[in-house]
PDB file of C-alpha atoms in Angstrom:
ATOM      1  CA  UNK A   1      -4.611  55.329  -2.793  1.00  0.00           C
ATOM      2  CA  UNK A   2      -6.768  51.790  -3.428  1.00  0.00           C
ATOM      3  CA  UNK A   3      -5.266  48.848  -1.647  1.00  0.00           C
ATOM      4  CA  UNK A   4      -5.580  45.709  -3.948  1.00  0.00           C
ATOM      5  CA  UNK A   5      -7.734  42.807  -2.511  1.00  0.00           C
ATOM      6  CA  UNK A   6      -5.749  39.470  -2.372  1.00  0.00           C
ATOM      7  CA  UNK A   7      -7.208  36.552  -4.482  1.00  0.00           C
ATOM      8  CA  UNK A   8      -8.974  34.306  -2.712  1.00  0.00           C
ATOM      9  CA  UNK A   9      -7.000  31.036  -1.978  1.00  0.00           C
ATOM     10  CA  UNK A  10      -7.101  27.958  -4.547  1.00  0.00           C
ATOM     11  CA  UNK A  11      -9.152  25.325  -2.889  1.00  0.00           C
ATOM     12  CA  UNK A  12      -7.494  22.038  -3.241  1.00  0.00           C
ATOM     13  CA  UNK A  13      -9.804  18.528  -2.120  1.00  0.00           C
ATOM     14  CA  UNK A  14      -8.207  15.399  -1.521  1.00  0.00           C
ATOM     15  CA  UNK A  15     -10.951  12.626  -1.751  1.00  0.00           C
ATOM     16  CA  UNK A  16     -10.273   8.864  -0.874  1.00  0.00           C
ATOM     17  CA  UNK A  17     -11.813   5.923   0.834  1.00  0.00           C
ATOM     18  CA  UNK A  18      -7.995   4.654   1.743  1.00  0.00           C
ATOM     19  CA  UNK A  19      -8.500   6.367   5.133  1.00  0.00           C
ATOM     20  CA  UNK A  20      -8.536   4.724   8.579  1.00  0.00           C
ATOM     21  CA  UNK A  21      -8.282   6.669  11.543  1.00  0.00           C
ATOM     22  CA  UNK A  22      -6.037   4.601  13.300  1.00  0.00           C
ATOM     23  CA  UNK A  23      -3.229   4.842  10.594  1.00  0.00           C
ATOM     24  CA  UNK A  24      -2.244   4.007   7.443  1.00  0.00           C
ATOM     25  CA  UNK A  25       0.329   5.142   4.540  1.00  0.00           C
ATOM     26  CA  UNK A  26      -2.124   6.968   2.477  1.00  0.00           C
ATOM     27  CA  UNK A  27      -3.358   8.726   5.701  1.00  0.00           C
ATOM     28  CA  UNK A  28       0.063   9.613   6.740  1.00  0.00           C
ATOM     29  CA  UNK A  29       0.462  11.009   2.983  1.00  0.00           C
ATOM     30  CA  UNK A  30      -2.396  13.058   3.192  1.00  0.00           C
ATOM     31  CA  UNK A  31      -1.612  14.794   6.798  1.00  0.00           C
ATOM     32  CA  UNK A  32       1.946  15.312   5.151  1.00  0.00           C
ATOM     33  CA  UNK A  33       0.707  16.893   2.312  1.00  0.00           C
ATOM     34  CA  UNK A  34      -1.898  19.215   4.526  1.00  0.00           C
ATOM     35  CA  UNK A  35       1.184  20.361   6.701  1.00  0.00           C
ATOM     36  CA  UNK A  36       2.875  21.582   3.362  1.00  0.00           C
ATOM     37  CA  UNK A  37      -0.011  23.410   2.190  1.00  0.00           C
ATOM     38  CA  UNK A  38      -0.630  24.635   5.663  1.00  0.00           C
ATOM     39  CA  UNK A  39       2.489  26.581   5.388  1.00  0.00           C
ATOM     40  CA  UNK A  40       1.899  27.994   2.139  1.00  0.00           C
ATOM     41  CA  UNK A  41       0.303  31.451   1.269  1.00  0.00           C
ATOM     42  CA  UNK A  42      -2.875  31.204  -1.361  1.00  0.00           C
ATOM     43  CA  UNK A  43      -3.898  27.566  -1.118  1.00  0.00           C
ATOM     44  CA  UNK A  44      -6.495  26.210   1.015  1.00  0.00           C
ATOM     45  CA  UNK A  45      -6.463  22.007   1.597  1.00  0.00           C
ATOM     46  CA  UNK A  46      -8.841  19.642   2.653  1.00  0.00           C
ATOM     47  CA  UNK A  47      -9.298  16.238   3.093  1.00  0.00           C
ATOM     48  CA  UNK A  48     -12.841  14.303   1.938  1.00  0.00           C
ATOM     49  CA  UNK A  49     -12.614  10.478   3.824  1.00  0.00           C
ATOM     50  CA  UNK A  50     -15.355   8.298   5.061  1.00  0.00           C
ATOM     51  CA  UNK A  51     -14.152   8.587   8.819  1.00  0.00           C
ATOM     52  CA  UNK A  52     -12.764  11.751  10.679  1.00  0.00           C
ATOM     53  CA  UNK A  53     -10.441  11.542  13.498  1.00  0.00           C
ATOM     54  CA  UNK A  54     -11.686  14.222  15.690  1.00  0.00           C
ATOM     55  CA  UNK A  55      -9.178  16.543  17.189  1.00  0.00           C
ATOM     56  CA  UNK A  56      -6.675  16.059  14.289  1.00  0.00           C
ATOM     57  CA  UNK A  57      -6.528  19.878  13.537  1.00  0.00           C
ATOM     58  CA  UNK A  58      -7.169  18.881  10.012  1.00  0.00           C
ATOM     59  CA  UNK A  59      -9.884  20.614   7.738  1.00  0.00           C
ATOM     60  CA  UNK A  60     -11.963  17.481   6.647  1.00  0.00           C
ATOM     61  CA  UNK A  61     -15.321  16.594   5.300  1.00  0.00           C
ATOM     62  CA  UNK A  62     -16.798  13.163   6.149  1.00  0.00           C
ATOM     63  CA  UNK A  63     -18.443  11.120   3.588  1.00  0.00           C
ATOM     64  CA  UNK A  64     -21.209   8.956   3.972  1.00  0.00           C
ATOM     65  CA  UNK A  65     -20.335   5.460   4.463  1.00  0.00           C
ATOM     66  CA  UNK A  66     -20.452   1.957   5.723  1.00  0.00           C
ATOM     67  CA  UNK A  67     -17.739   0.211   7.973  1.00  0.00           C
ATOM     68  CA  UNK A  68     -15.599  -2.702   6.074  1.00  0.00           C
ATOM     69  CA  UNK A  69     -15.516  -5.294   8.164  1.00  0.00           C
ATOM     70  CA  UNK A  70     -12.037  -7.000   9.170  1.00  0.00           C
ATOM     71  CA  UNK A  71     -10.208  -4.240   7.494  1.00  0.00           C
ATOM     72  CA  UNK A  72      -8.901  -2.265  10.244  1.00  0.00           C
ATOM     73  CA  UNK A  73     -11.261   0.703  10.452  1.00  0.00           C
ATOM     74  CA  UNK A  74     -11.548   1.361   6.396  1.00  0.00           C
ATOM     75  CA  UNK A  75     -14.972   2.087   5.481  1.00  0.00           C
ATOM     76  CA  UNK A  76     -17.227   2.016   1.935  1.00  0.00           C
ATOM     77  CA  UNK A  77     -18.707   5.288   0.736  1.00  0.00           C
ATOM     78  CA  UNK A  78     -22.505   4.838   0.479  1.00  0.00           C
ATOM     79  CA  UNK A  79     -23.158   6.005  -3.161  1.00  0.00           C
ATOM     80  CA  UNK A  80     -21.473   8.051  -5.751  1.00  0.00           C
ATOM     81  CA  UNK A  81     -24.310  10.881  -5.347  1.00  0.00           C
ATOM     82  CA  UNK A  82     -23.548  11.568  -1.922  1.00  0.00           C
ATOM     83  CA  UNK A  83     -19.646  11.644  -2.303  1.00  0.00           C
ATOM     84  CA  UNK A  84     -20.195  14.109  -5.206  1.00  0.00           C
ATOM     85  CA  UNK A  85     -22.367  16.338  -3.240  1.00  0.00           C
ATOM     86  CA  UNK A  86     -19.921  16.444  -0.109  1.00  0.00           C
ATOM     87  CA  UNK A  87     -17.284  17.228  -2.279  1.00  0.00           C
ATOM     88  CA  UNK A  88     -18.822  19.883  -4.411  1.00  0.00           C
ATOM     89  CA  UNK A  89     -20.185  21.934  -1.184  1.00  0.00           C
ATOM     90  CA  UNK A  90     -16.557  22.575  -0.910  1.00  0.00           C
ATOM     91  CA  UNK A  91     -16.113  24.484  -3.989  1.00  0.00           C
ATOM     92  CA  UNK A  92     -13.416  23.231  -4.951  1.00  0.00           C
ATOM     93  CA  UNK A  93     -10.900  24.347  -7.701  1.00  0.00           C
ATOM     94  CA  UNK A  94      -8.964  21.236  -7.903  1.00  0.00           C
ATOM     95  CA  UNK A  95     -10.382  17.690  -6.770  1.00  0.00           C
ATOM     96  CA  UNK A  96      -7.652  14.779  -6.435  1.00  0.00           C
ATOM     97  CA  UNK A  97      -9.054  11.105  -5.819  1.00  0.00           C
ATOM     98  CA  UNK A  98      -6.963   8.889  -4.540  1.00  0.00           C
ATOM     99  CA  UNK A  99      -8.513   5.536  -5.075  1.00  0.00           C
ATOM    100  CA  UNK A 100     -10.076   4.027  -8.070  1.00  0.00           C
ATOM    101  CA  UNK A 101     -13.493   3.333  -6.779  1.00  0.00           C
ATOM    102  CA  UNK A 102     -16.784   5.081  -5.964  1.00  0.00           C
ATOM    103  CA  UNK A 103     -14.850   7.918  -4.698  1.00  0.00           C
ATOM    104  CA  UNK A 104     -13.093   8.526  -7.953  1.00  0.00           C
ATOM    105  CA  UNK A 105     -16.857   8.732  -9.537  1.00  0.00           C
ATOM    106  CA  UNK A 106     -17.803  11.268  -7.193  1.00  0.00           C
ATOM    107  CA  UNK A 107     -14.847  13.160  -7.246  1.00  0.00           C
ATOM    108  CA  UNK A 108     -15.264  13.340 -11.244  1.00  0.00           C
ATOM    109  CA  UNK A 109     -18.980  14.659 -10.712  1.00  0.00           C
ATOM    110  CA  UNK A 110     -18.081  17.105  -8.142  1.00  0.00           C
ATOM    111  CA  UNK A 111     -15.376  18.239 -10.548  1.00  0.00           C
ATOM    112  CA  UNK A 112     -17.598  18.950 -13.294  1.00  0.00           C
ATOM    113  CA  UNK A 113     -20.202  20.256 -11.466  1.00  0.00           C
ATOM    114  CA  UNK A 114     -17.763  22.877  -9.848  1.00  0.00           C
ATOM    115  CA  UNK A 115     -15.745  23.702 -13.260  1.00  0.00           C
ATOM    116  CA  UNK A 116     -12.722  22.061 -10.992  1.00  0.00           C
ATOM    117  CA  UNK A 117      -9.800  20.239 -12.332  1.00  0.00           C
ATOM    118  CA  UNK A 118     -10.284  16.432 -11.616  1.00  0.00           C
ATOM    119  CA  UNK A 119      -6.721  14.803 -11.071  1.00  0.00           C
ATOM    120  CA  UNK A 120      -6.370  11.333  -9.943  1.00  0.00           C
ATOM    121  CA  UNK A 121      -3.384   9.700  -8.375  1.00  0.00           C
ATOM    122  CA  UNK A 122      -3.043   5.978  -9.375  1.00  0.00           C
ATOM    123  CA  UNK A 123      -0.808   4.096  -6.537  1.00  0.00           C
ATOM    124  CA  UNK A 124      -3.021   0.964  -6.626  1.00  0.00           C
ATOM    125  CA  UNK A 125      -2.318  -2.066  -9.534  1.00  0.00           C
ATOM    126  CA  UNK A 126      -5.713  -3.155  -9.450  1.00  0.00           C
ATOM    127  CA  UNK A 127      -4.934  -5.393 -12.356  1.00  0.00           C
ATOM    128  CA  UNK A 128      -2.601  -7.342  -9.979  1.00  0.00           C
ATOM    129  CA  UNK A 129      -5.473  -7.198  -7.432  1.00  0.00           C
ATOM    130  CA  UNK A 130      -8.156  -8.591  -9.652  1.00  0.00           C
ATOM    131  CA  UNK A 131      -5.637 -11.343 -10.975  1.00  0.00           C
ATOM    132  CA  UNK A 132      -4.991 -12.627  -7.330  1.00  0.00           C
ATOM    133  CA  UNK A 133      -8.960 -12.467  -6.574  1.00  0.00           C
ATOM    134  CA  UNK A 134     -10.371 -13.746 -10.097  1.00  0.00           C
ATOM    135  CA  UNK A 135      -7.615 -14.819 -12.291  1.00  0.00           C
ATOM    136  CA  UNK A 136      -6.933 -13.623 -15.869  1.00  0.00           C
ATOM    137  CA  UNK A 137     -10.418 -12.989 -16.496  1.00  0.00           C
ATOM    138  CA  UNK A 138     -10.518 -10.642 -13.831  1.00  0.00           C
ATOM    139  CA  UNK A 139      -7.304  -8.907 -14.422  1.00  0.00           C
ATOM    140  CA  UNK A 140      -8.595  -8.303 -17.928  1.00  0.00           C
ATOM    141  CA  UNK A 141     -11.780  -6.774 -16.427  1.00  0.00           C
ATOM    142  CA  UNK A 142      -9.699  -4.291 -14.307  1.00  0.00           C
ATOM    143  CA  UNK A 143      -7.645  -3.069 -17.272  1.00  0.00           C
ATOM    144  CA  UNK A 144     -11.014  -2.277 -19.145  1.00  0.00           C
ATOM    145  CA  UNK A 145     -12.208  -0.727 -15.787  1.00  0.00           C
ATOM    146  CA  UNK A 146      -8.912   1.337 -15.156  1.00  0.00           C
ATOM    147  CA  UNK A 147      -8.988   2.508 -18.668  1.00  0.00           C
ATOM    148  CA  UNK A 148     -12.926   3.764 -18.605  1.00  0.00           C
ATOM    149  CA  UNK A 149     -12.157   5.394 -15.402  1.00  0.00           C
ATOM    150  CA  UNK A 150      -8.709   7.176 -15.667  1.00  0.00           C
ATOM    151  CA  UNK A 151      -9.347   8.605 -19.120  1.00  0.00           C
ATOM    152  CA  UNK A 152     -11.866  10.800 -17.860  1.00  0.00           C
ATOM    153  CA  UNK A 153      -9.341  12.522 -15.681  1.00  0.00           C
ATOM    154  CA  UNK A 154      -7.950  15.841 -16.513  1.00  0.00           C
ATOM    155  CA  UNK A 155      -4.330  14.614 -15.202  1.00  0.00           C
ATOM    156  CA  UNK A 156      -3.186  11.238 -13.779  1.00  0.00           C
ATOM    157  CA  UNK A 157      -0.430  10.758 -11.298  1.00  0.00           C
ATOM    158  CA  UNK A 158       1.774   7.915 -10.875  1.00  0.00           C
ATOM    159  CA  UNK A 159       4.238   7.448  -7.849  1.00  0.00           C
ATOM    160  CA  UNK A 160       6.754   5.804 -10.032  1.00  0.00           C
ATOM    161  CA  UNK A 161       7.838   4.882 -13.572  1.00  0.00           C
ATOM    162  CA  UNK A 162       6.789   1.316 -13.269  1.00  0.00           C
ATOM    163  CA  UNK A 163       3.287   2.466 -12.352  1.00  0.00           C
ATOM    164  CA  UNK A 164       3.168   4.891 -15.318  1.00  0.00           C
ATOM    165  CA  UNK A 165       4.167   2.105 -17.441  1.00  0.00           C
ATOM    166  CA  UNK A 166       1.317   0.205 -15.894  1.00  0.00           C
ATOM    167  CA  UNK A 167      -1.299   2.845 -16.665  1.00  0.00           C
ATOM    168  CA  UNK A 168       0.162   2.965 -20.548  1.00  0.00           C
ATOM    169  CA  UNK A 169      -0.592  -0.573 -20.685  1.00  0.00           C
ATOM    170  CA  UNK A 170      -3.783   0.040 -19.661  1.00  0.00           C
ATOM    171  CA  UNK A 171      -4.748   2.520 -22.546  1.00  0.00           C
ATOM    172  CA  UNK A 172      -4.088   5.526 -20.045  1.00  0.00           C
ATOM    173  CA  UNK A 173      -1.236   8.018 -21.620  1.00  0.00           C
ATOM    174  CA  UNK A 174      -0.189  11.079 -20.279  1.00  0.00           C
ATOM    175  CA  UNK A 175       0.139   9.850 -17.050  1.00  0.00           C
ATOM    176  CA  UNK A 176       2.935  12.066 -14.836  1.00  0.00           C
ATOM    177  CA  UNK A 177       5.371  10.553 -12.732  1.00  0.00           C
ATOM    178  CA  UNK A 178       5.193  12.328  -9.220  1.00  0.00           C
ATOM    179  CA  UNK A 179       7.223  10.505  -6.224  1.00  0.00           C
ATOM    180  CA  UNK A 180       6.067  10.440  -2.850  1.00  0.00           C
ATOM    181  CA  UNK A 181       9.716  11.324  -1.807  1.00  0.00           C
ATOM    182  CA  UNK A 182      11.359  10.487   1.245  1.00  0.00           C
ATOM    183  CA  UNK A 183      12.091  12.578   4.377  1.00  0.00           C
ATOM    184  CA  UNK A 184      15.754  12.846   3.884  1.00  0.00           C
ATOM    185  CA  UNK A 185      15.913  14.661   7.633  1.00  0.00           C
ATOM    186  CA  UNK A 186      15.186  11.477   9.212  1.00  0.00           C
ATOM    187  CA  UNK A 187      16.379   8.832   6.860  1.00  0.00           C
ATOM    188  CA  UNK A 188      20.074   9.854   5.597  1.00  0.00           C
ATOM    189  CA  UNK A 189      23.230   7.541   6.124  1.00  0.00           C
ATOM    190  CA  UNK A 190      24.627   9.738   9.020  1.00  0.00           C
ATOM    191  CA  UNK A 191      21.557   8.288  11.171  1.00  0.00           C
ATOM    192  CA  UNK A 192      22.427   4.739  10.601  1.00  0.00           C
ATOM    193  CA  UNK A 193      22.885   2.820  14.173  1.00  0.00           C
ATOM    194  CA  UNK A 194      24.721  -0.111  14.873  1.00  0.00           C
ATOM    195  CA  UNK A 195      23.276  -0.402  18.495  1.00  0.00           C
ATOM    196  CA  UNK A 196      19.982  -0.791  16.745  1.00  0.00           C
ATOM    197  CA  UNK A 197      20.968  -3.393  14.271  1.00  0.00           C
ATOM    198  CA  UNK A 198      22.459  -5.295  17.507  1.00  0.00           C
ATOM    199  CA  UNK A 199      19.342  -4.779  19.674  1.00  0.00           C
ATOM    200  CA  UNK A 200      17.720  -8.172  21.015  1.00  0.00           C
ATOM    201  CA  UNK A 201      14.860  -7.254  19.001  1.00  0.00           C
ATOM    202  CA  UNK A 202      16.782  -7.912  15.699  1.00  0.00           C
ATOM    203  CA  UNK A 203      20.166  -9.438  16.822  1.00  0.00           C
ATOM    204  CA  UNK A 204      21.772  -8.393  13.394  1.00  0.00           C
ATOM    205  CA  UNK A 205      25.355  -7.894  12.761  1.00  0.00           C
ATOM    206  CA  UNK A 206      26.774  -4.062  13.072  1.00  0.00           C
ATOM    207  CA  UNK A 207      27.767  -4.322   9.426  1.00  0.00           C
ATOM    208  CA  UNK A 208      24.406  -5.504   7.916  1.00  0.00           C
ATOM    209  CA  UNK A 209      22.820  -3.975   5.035  1.00  0.00           C
ATOM    210  CA  UNK A 210      19.251  -3.469   6.303  1.00  0.00           C
ATOM    211  CA  UNK A 211      16.230  -3.164   4.028  1.00  0.00           C
ATOM    212  CA  UNK A 212      13.202  -1.988   5.552  1.00  0.00           C
ATOM    213  CA  UNK A 213       9.455  -2.731   4.590  1.00  0.00           C
ATOM    214  CA  UNK A 214       6.833  -0.685   6.365  1.00  0.00           C
ATOM    215  CA  UNK A 215       3.173  -1.055   5.674  1.00  0.00           C
ATOM    216  CA  UNK A 216       0.150  -3.312   5.902  1.00  0.00           C
ATOM    217  CA  UNK A 217       0.501  -7.318   5.573  1.00  0.00           C
ATOM    218  CA  UNK A 218      -1.469  -7.956   2.839  1.00  0.00           C
ATOM    219  CA  UNK A 219      -1.749 -10.098  -0.154  1.00  0.00           C
ATOM    220  CA  UNK A 220      -1.361  -7.421  -2.697  1.00  0.00           C
ATOM    221  CA  UNK A 221       1.922  -6.155  -1.428  1.00  0.00           C
ATOM    222  CA  UNK A 222       3.625  -9.501  -2.559  1.00  0.00           C
ATOM    223  CA  UNK A 223       6.015  -9.704   0.538  1.00  0.00           C
ATOM    224  CA  UNK A 224       6.749 -13.220  -0.177  1.00  0.00           C
ATOM    225  CA  UNK A 225       8.416 -11.906  -3.183  1.00  0.00           C
ATOM    226  CA  UNK A 226      10.140  -9.390  -1.135  1.00  0.00           C
ATOM    227  CA  UNK A 227      11.490 -11.762   1.122  1.00  0.00           C
ATOM    228  CA  UNK A 228      12.670 -14.340  -1.486  1.00  0.00           C
ATOM    229  CA  UNK A 229      14.556 -11.463  -3.243  1.00  0.00           C
ATOM    230  CA  UNK A 230      16.583 -10.331   0.159  1.00  0.00           C
ATOM    231  CA  UNK A 231      17.171 -14.041   1.105  1.00  0.00           C
ATOM    232  CA  UNK A 232      18.850 -14.458  -2.677  1.00  0.00           C
ATOM    233  CA  UNK A 233      20.808 -11.323  -1.806  1.00  0.00           C
ATOM    234  CA  UNK A 234      22.207 -13.298   1.108  1.00  0.00           C
ATOM    235  CA  UNK A 235      24.489 -11.833   3.767  1.00  0.00           C
ATOM    236  CA  UNK A 236      25.029  -9.048   4.821  1.00  0.00           C
ATOM    237  CA  UNK A 237      21.519  -8.010   3.826  1.00  0.00           C
ATOM    238  CA  UNK A 238      18.633  -8.410   6.075  1.00  0.00           C
ATOM    239  CA  UNK A 239      14.992  -7.617   5.506  1.00  0.00           C
ATOM    240  CA  UNK A 240      13.093  -5.951   8.632  1.00  0.00           C
ATOM    241  CA  UNK A 241       9.013  -5.509   8.196  1.00  0.00           C
ATOM    242  CA  UNK A 242       7.366  -3.340  10.142  1.00  0.00           C
ATOM    243  CA  UNK A 243       3.405  -3.256  10.081  1.00  0.00           C
ATOM    244  CA  UNK A 244       0.290  -5.383  10.814  1.00  0.00           C
ATOM    245  CA  UNK A 245      -2.065  -7.754   8.988  1.00  0.00           C
ATOM    246  CA  UNK A 246      -2.985 -11.094   7.833  1.00  0.00           C
ATOM    247  CA  UNK A 247      -0.408 -12.060   5.635  1.00  0.00           C
ATOM    248  CA  UNK A 248       3.208 -11.130   7.088  1.00  0.00           C
ATOM    249  CA  UNK A 249       6.368 -11.899   5.180  1.00  0.00           C
ATOM    250  CA  UNK A 250       8.125 -15.241   6.251  1.00  0.00           C
ATOM    251  CA  UNK A 251      10.843 -15.216   8.591  1.00  0.00           C
ATOM    252  CA  UNK A 252      14.032 -16.106   7.577  1.00  0.00           C
ATOM    253  CA  UNK A 253      17.206 -17.031   9.816  1.00  0.00           C
ATOM    254  CA  UNK A 254      18.392 -14.127  12.324  1.00  0.00           C
TER     255      UNK A 254
END
């Protein structure tokens, strides 16, 4: 009796320049995603990023890149063709691009060369960032660029309904909402700690309603708006910001 040979695993490659060996939200997301795939049967997940942390136990490929000064360890890929060659060498079935820059174009080229599906995860509002840097003209150019790029992908994912609406405003129709999710084993009401709230580091009332921001303190995060919104809520609401960067939110009364 012949024994059927199982099909080869489907290969998924996540590619992005938003990766720092020292940390970062995208890195955390991709490592969590990799851990999930590692527990599944019939999948092979790999990560293509500019700088690989040695000894991480994650199957990765390093994209040729140059250091980005004053960025906390981020790097800029050298060329579109080099990115495409590195990804195509993995012979993926699905390529997911996690940034809208050179890696995205290289991912598209690699997907076409391999006959793979090309997916983009759009989690950056490049129009808003361009407006901060170059005003209305920069924002208009970013909208045109986003439309030009994302219309080429087979599927565009957005982490929220608001980002989905933003994509539609850029002329990218059919984006699908794929929430990042929350680990409810760690973040749930019965794990609330009055002792943590009243610790010397915070000095909050045990009945305070705490809103937590974790991430980089950067201009595109619009942290002053967040701090102002919480201040308008007033007691018992308080904002705790955890992270690092050049633009932390303004401190309010403790």
